[in-house]
mmCIF file of C-alpha atoms in Angstrom:
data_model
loop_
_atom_site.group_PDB
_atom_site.id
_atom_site.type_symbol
_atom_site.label_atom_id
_atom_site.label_comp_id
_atom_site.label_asym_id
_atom_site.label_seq_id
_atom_site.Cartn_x
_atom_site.Cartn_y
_atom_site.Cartn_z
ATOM 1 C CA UNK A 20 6.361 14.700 9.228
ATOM 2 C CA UNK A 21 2.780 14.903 8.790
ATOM 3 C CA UNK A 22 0.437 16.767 5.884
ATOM 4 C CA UNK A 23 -0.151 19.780 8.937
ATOM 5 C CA UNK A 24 3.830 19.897 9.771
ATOM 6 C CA UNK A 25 5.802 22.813 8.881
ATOM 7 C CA UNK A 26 8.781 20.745 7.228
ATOM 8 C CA UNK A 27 5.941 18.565 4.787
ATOM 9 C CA UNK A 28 5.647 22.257 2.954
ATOM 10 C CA UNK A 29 9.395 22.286 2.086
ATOM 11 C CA UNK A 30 9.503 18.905 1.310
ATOM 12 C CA UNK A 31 6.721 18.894 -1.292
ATOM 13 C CA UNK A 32 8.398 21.792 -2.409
ATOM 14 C CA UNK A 33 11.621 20.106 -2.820
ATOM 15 C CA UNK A 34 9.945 16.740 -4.281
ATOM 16 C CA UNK A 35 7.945 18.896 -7.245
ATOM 17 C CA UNK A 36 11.047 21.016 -8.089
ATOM 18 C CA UNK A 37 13.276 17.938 -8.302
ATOM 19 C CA UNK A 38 10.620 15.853 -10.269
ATOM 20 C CA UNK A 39 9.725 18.823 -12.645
ATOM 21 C CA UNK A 40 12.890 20.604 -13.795
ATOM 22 C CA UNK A 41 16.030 18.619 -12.423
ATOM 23 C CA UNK A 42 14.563 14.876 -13.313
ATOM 24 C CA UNK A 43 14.930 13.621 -17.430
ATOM 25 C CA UNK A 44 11.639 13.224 -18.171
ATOM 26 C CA UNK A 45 11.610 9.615 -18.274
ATOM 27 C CA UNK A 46 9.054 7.238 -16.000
ATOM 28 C CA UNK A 47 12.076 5.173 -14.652
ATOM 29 C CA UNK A 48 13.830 7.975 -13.439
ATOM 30 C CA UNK A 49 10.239 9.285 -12.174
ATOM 31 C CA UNK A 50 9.142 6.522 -10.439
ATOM 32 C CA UNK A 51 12.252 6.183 -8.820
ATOM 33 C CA UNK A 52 12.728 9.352 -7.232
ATOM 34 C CA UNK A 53 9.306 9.025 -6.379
ATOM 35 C CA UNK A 54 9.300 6.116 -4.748
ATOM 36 C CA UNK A 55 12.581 6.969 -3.247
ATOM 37 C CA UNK A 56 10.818 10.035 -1.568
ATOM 38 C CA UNK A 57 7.855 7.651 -0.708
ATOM 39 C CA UNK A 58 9.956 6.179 1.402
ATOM 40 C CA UNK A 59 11.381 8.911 3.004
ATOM 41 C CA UNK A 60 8.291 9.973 3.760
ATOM 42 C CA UNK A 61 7.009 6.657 5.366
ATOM 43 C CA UNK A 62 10.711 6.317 6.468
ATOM 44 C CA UNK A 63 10.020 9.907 8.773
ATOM 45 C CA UNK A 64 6.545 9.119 9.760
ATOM 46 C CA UNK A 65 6.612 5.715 10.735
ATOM 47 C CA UNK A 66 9.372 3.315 8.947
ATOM 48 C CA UNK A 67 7.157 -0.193 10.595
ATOM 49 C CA UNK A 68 4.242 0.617 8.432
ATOM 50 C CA UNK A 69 6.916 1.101 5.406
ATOM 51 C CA UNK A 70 8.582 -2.397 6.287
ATOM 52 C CA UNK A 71 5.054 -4.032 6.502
ATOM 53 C CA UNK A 72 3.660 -1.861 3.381
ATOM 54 C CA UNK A 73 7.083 -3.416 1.740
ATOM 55 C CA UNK A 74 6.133 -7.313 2.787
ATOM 56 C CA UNK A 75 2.416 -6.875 2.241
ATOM 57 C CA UNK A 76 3.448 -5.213 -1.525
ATOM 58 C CA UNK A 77 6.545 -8.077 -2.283
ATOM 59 C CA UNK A 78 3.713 -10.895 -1.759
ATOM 60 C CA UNK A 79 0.816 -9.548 -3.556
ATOM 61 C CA UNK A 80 2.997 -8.312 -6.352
ATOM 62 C CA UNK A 81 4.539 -12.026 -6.712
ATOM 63 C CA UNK A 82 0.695 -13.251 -6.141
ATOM 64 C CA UNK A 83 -1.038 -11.802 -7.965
ATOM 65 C CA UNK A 84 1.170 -12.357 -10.914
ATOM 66 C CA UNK A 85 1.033 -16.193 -10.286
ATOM 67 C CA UNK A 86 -2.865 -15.747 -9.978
ATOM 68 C CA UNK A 87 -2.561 -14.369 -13.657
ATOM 69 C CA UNK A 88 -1.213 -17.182 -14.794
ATOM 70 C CA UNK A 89 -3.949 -19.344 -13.786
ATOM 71 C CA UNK A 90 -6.617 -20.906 -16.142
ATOM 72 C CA UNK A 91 -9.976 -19.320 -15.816
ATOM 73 C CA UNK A 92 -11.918 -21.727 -13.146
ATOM 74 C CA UNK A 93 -12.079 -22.749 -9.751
ATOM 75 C CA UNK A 94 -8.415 -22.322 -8.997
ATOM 76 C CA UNK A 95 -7.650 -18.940 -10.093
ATOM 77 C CA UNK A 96 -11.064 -17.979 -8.677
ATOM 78 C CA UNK A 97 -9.729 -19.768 -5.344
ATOM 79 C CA UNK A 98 -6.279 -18.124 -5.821
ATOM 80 C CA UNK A 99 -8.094 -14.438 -5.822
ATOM 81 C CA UNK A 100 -10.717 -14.497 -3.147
ATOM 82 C CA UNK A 101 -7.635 -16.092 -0.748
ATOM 83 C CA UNK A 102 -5.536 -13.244 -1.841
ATOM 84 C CA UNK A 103 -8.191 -10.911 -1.020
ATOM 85 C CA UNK A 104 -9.161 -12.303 2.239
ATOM 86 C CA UNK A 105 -5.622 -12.752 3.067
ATOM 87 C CA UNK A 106 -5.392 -8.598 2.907
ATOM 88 C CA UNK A 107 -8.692 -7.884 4.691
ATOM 89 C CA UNK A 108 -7.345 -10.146 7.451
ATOM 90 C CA UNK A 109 -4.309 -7.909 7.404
ATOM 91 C CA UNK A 110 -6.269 -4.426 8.315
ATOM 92 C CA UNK A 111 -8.315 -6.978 10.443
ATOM 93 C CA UNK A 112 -5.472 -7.655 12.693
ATOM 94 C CA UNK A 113 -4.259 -4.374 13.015
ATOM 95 C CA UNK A 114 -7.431 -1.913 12.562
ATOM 96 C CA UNK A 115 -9.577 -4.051 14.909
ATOM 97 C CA UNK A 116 -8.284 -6.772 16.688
ATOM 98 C CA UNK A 117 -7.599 -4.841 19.551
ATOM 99 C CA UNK A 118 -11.255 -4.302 20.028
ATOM 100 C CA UNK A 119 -12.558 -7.352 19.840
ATOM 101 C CA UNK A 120 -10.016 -8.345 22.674
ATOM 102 C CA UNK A 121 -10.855 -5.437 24.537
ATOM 103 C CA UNK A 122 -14.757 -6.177 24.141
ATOM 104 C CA UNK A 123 -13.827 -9.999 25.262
ATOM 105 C CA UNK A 124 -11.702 -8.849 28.203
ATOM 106 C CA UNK A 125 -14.698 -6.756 29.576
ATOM 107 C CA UNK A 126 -17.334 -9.211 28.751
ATOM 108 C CA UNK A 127 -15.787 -12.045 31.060
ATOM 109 C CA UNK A 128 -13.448 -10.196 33.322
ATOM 110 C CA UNK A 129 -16.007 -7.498 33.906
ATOM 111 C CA UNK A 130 -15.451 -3.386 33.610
ATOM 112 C CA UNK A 131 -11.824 -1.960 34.811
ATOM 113 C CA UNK A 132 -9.494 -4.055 32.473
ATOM 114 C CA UNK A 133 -7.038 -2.100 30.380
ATOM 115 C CA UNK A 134 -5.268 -3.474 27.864
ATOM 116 C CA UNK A 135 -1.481 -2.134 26.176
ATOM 117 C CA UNK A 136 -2.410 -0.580 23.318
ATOM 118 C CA UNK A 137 -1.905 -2.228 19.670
ATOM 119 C CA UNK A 138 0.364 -0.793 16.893
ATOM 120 C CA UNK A 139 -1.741 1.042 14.153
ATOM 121 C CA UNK A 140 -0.214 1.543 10.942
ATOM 122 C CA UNK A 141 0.012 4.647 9.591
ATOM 123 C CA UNK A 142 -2.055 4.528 6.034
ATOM 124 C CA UNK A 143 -2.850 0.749 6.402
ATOM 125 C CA UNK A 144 -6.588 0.895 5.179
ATOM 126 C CA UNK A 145 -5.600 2.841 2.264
ATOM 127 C CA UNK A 146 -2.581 0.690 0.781
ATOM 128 C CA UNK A 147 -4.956 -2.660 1.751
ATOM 129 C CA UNK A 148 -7.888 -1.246 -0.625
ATOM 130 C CA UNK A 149 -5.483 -0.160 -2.989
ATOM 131 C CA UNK A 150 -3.892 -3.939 -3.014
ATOM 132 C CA UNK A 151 -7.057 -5.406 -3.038
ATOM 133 C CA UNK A 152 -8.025 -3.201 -5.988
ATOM 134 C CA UNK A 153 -5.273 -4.560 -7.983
ATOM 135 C CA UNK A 154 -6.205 -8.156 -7.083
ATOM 136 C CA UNK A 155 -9.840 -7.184 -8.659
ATOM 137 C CA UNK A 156 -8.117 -5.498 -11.952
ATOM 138 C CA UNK A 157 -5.782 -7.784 -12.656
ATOM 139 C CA UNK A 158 -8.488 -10.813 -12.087
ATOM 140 C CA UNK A 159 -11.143 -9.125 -14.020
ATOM 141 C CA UNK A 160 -8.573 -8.538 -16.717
ATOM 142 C CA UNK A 161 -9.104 -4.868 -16.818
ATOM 143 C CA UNK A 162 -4.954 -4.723 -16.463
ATOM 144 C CA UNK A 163 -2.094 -6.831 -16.822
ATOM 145 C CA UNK A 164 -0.135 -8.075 -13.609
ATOM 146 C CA UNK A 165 2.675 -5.077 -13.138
ATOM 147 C CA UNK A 166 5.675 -6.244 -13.922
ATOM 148 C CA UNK A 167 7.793 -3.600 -13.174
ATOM 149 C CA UNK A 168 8.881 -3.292 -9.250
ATOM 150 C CA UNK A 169 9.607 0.137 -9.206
ATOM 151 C CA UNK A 170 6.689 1.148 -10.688
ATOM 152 C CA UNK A 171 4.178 -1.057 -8.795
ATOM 153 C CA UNK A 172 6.048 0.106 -4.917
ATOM 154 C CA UNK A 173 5.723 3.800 -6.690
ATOM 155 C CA UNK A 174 2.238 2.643 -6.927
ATOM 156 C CA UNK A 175 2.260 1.757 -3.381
ATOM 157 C CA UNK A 176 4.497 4.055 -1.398
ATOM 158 C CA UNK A 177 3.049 7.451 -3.237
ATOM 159 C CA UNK A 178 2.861 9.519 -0.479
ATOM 160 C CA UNK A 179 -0.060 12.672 -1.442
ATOM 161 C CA UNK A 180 -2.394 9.716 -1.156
ATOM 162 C CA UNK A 181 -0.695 7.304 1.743
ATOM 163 C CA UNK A 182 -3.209 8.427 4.267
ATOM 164 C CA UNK A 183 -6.004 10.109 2.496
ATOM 165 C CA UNK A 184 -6.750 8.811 -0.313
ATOM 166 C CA UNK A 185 -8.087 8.155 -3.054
ATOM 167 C CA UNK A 186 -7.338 4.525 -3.996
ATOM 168 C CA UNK A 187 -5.690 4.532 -7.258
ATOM 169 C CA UNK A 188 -5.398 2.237 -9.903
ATOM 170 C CA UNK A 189 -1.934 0.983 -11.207
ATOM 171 C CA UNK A 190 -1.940 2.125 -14.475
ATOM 172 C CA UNK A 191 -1.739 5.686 -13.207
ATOM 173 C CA UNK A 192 2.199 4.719 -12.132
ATOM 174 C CA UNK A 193 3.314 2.664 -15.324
#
């Protein structure tokens, strides 16, 4: 179910009237049935980017919160530029390691070579930025670590902005 389909129109429908009128109007109820459609969502579209949206989330939620906990200096510096290079190697690998092989396999086995194509994630460059965004706030101290799982996956799995954007911050979902 893409944003184009004819069935994403009833289910944003469906999501809005739930959330609006049929939902107490408290952010734990909220963020649950919004995460819970989140992943219904991902769950349609393509449930491996929702399993590795769920690892990528479970580790940088844990991380960064140990990060936090750090003494300002080298260590907590070290702790935030790994976790930051640890997600740009994670769009790396599956944004554009494909065509560096490809290039490679051209370059020494000459024009002609195919190669099986790699799995693309759907909304991977969007939930990376957003994660690294919330290693940046939380290390800057512009926010506390989330503490709350349901409300940092709401964060994560909110699916208007999955694969178009914009990066938000997670005080929006708290």
């Amino acid at each position: 179910m893409s944003f184009t389909s004819l069935y994403f129109f009833p289910f944003i429908v469906l999501t809005l009237v739930i959330y609006w009128f049929l939902l107490p109007k408290k952010s734990t109820y909220q963020n649950t049935f919004l995460l819970l459609a989140g992943l219904f969502f991902i769950g349609i579209n393509d449930w491996k980017a929702g399993v590795l949206i769920a690892i990528s989330g479970a580790l940088n939620f844990w991380l960064v919160q140990r990060m936090s906990k750090l003494e300002e200096g080298n260590l907590k510096k070290w702790f935030f530029y790994a976790g930051c290079l640890a997600n740009i190697a994670v769009l790396g690998y599956f944004k554009y390691l494909h065509e560096v092989i490809a290039g490679l396999s051209h370059l020494l086995n000459g024009a002609g070579t195919s190669l099986h194509s790699f799995y693309l994630p759907l909304g991977i460059s969007f939930f990376t930025f957003q994660l690294i965004g919330y290693w940046i706030d939380v290390y800057n101290e512009e926010t506390d670590p989330e503490t709350d799982t349901v409300s940092f996956f709401t964060y994560l799995f909110f699916f208007p902005k999955l694969v178009s954007g914009p990066i938000e911050r997670v005080q929006a979902f708290t």
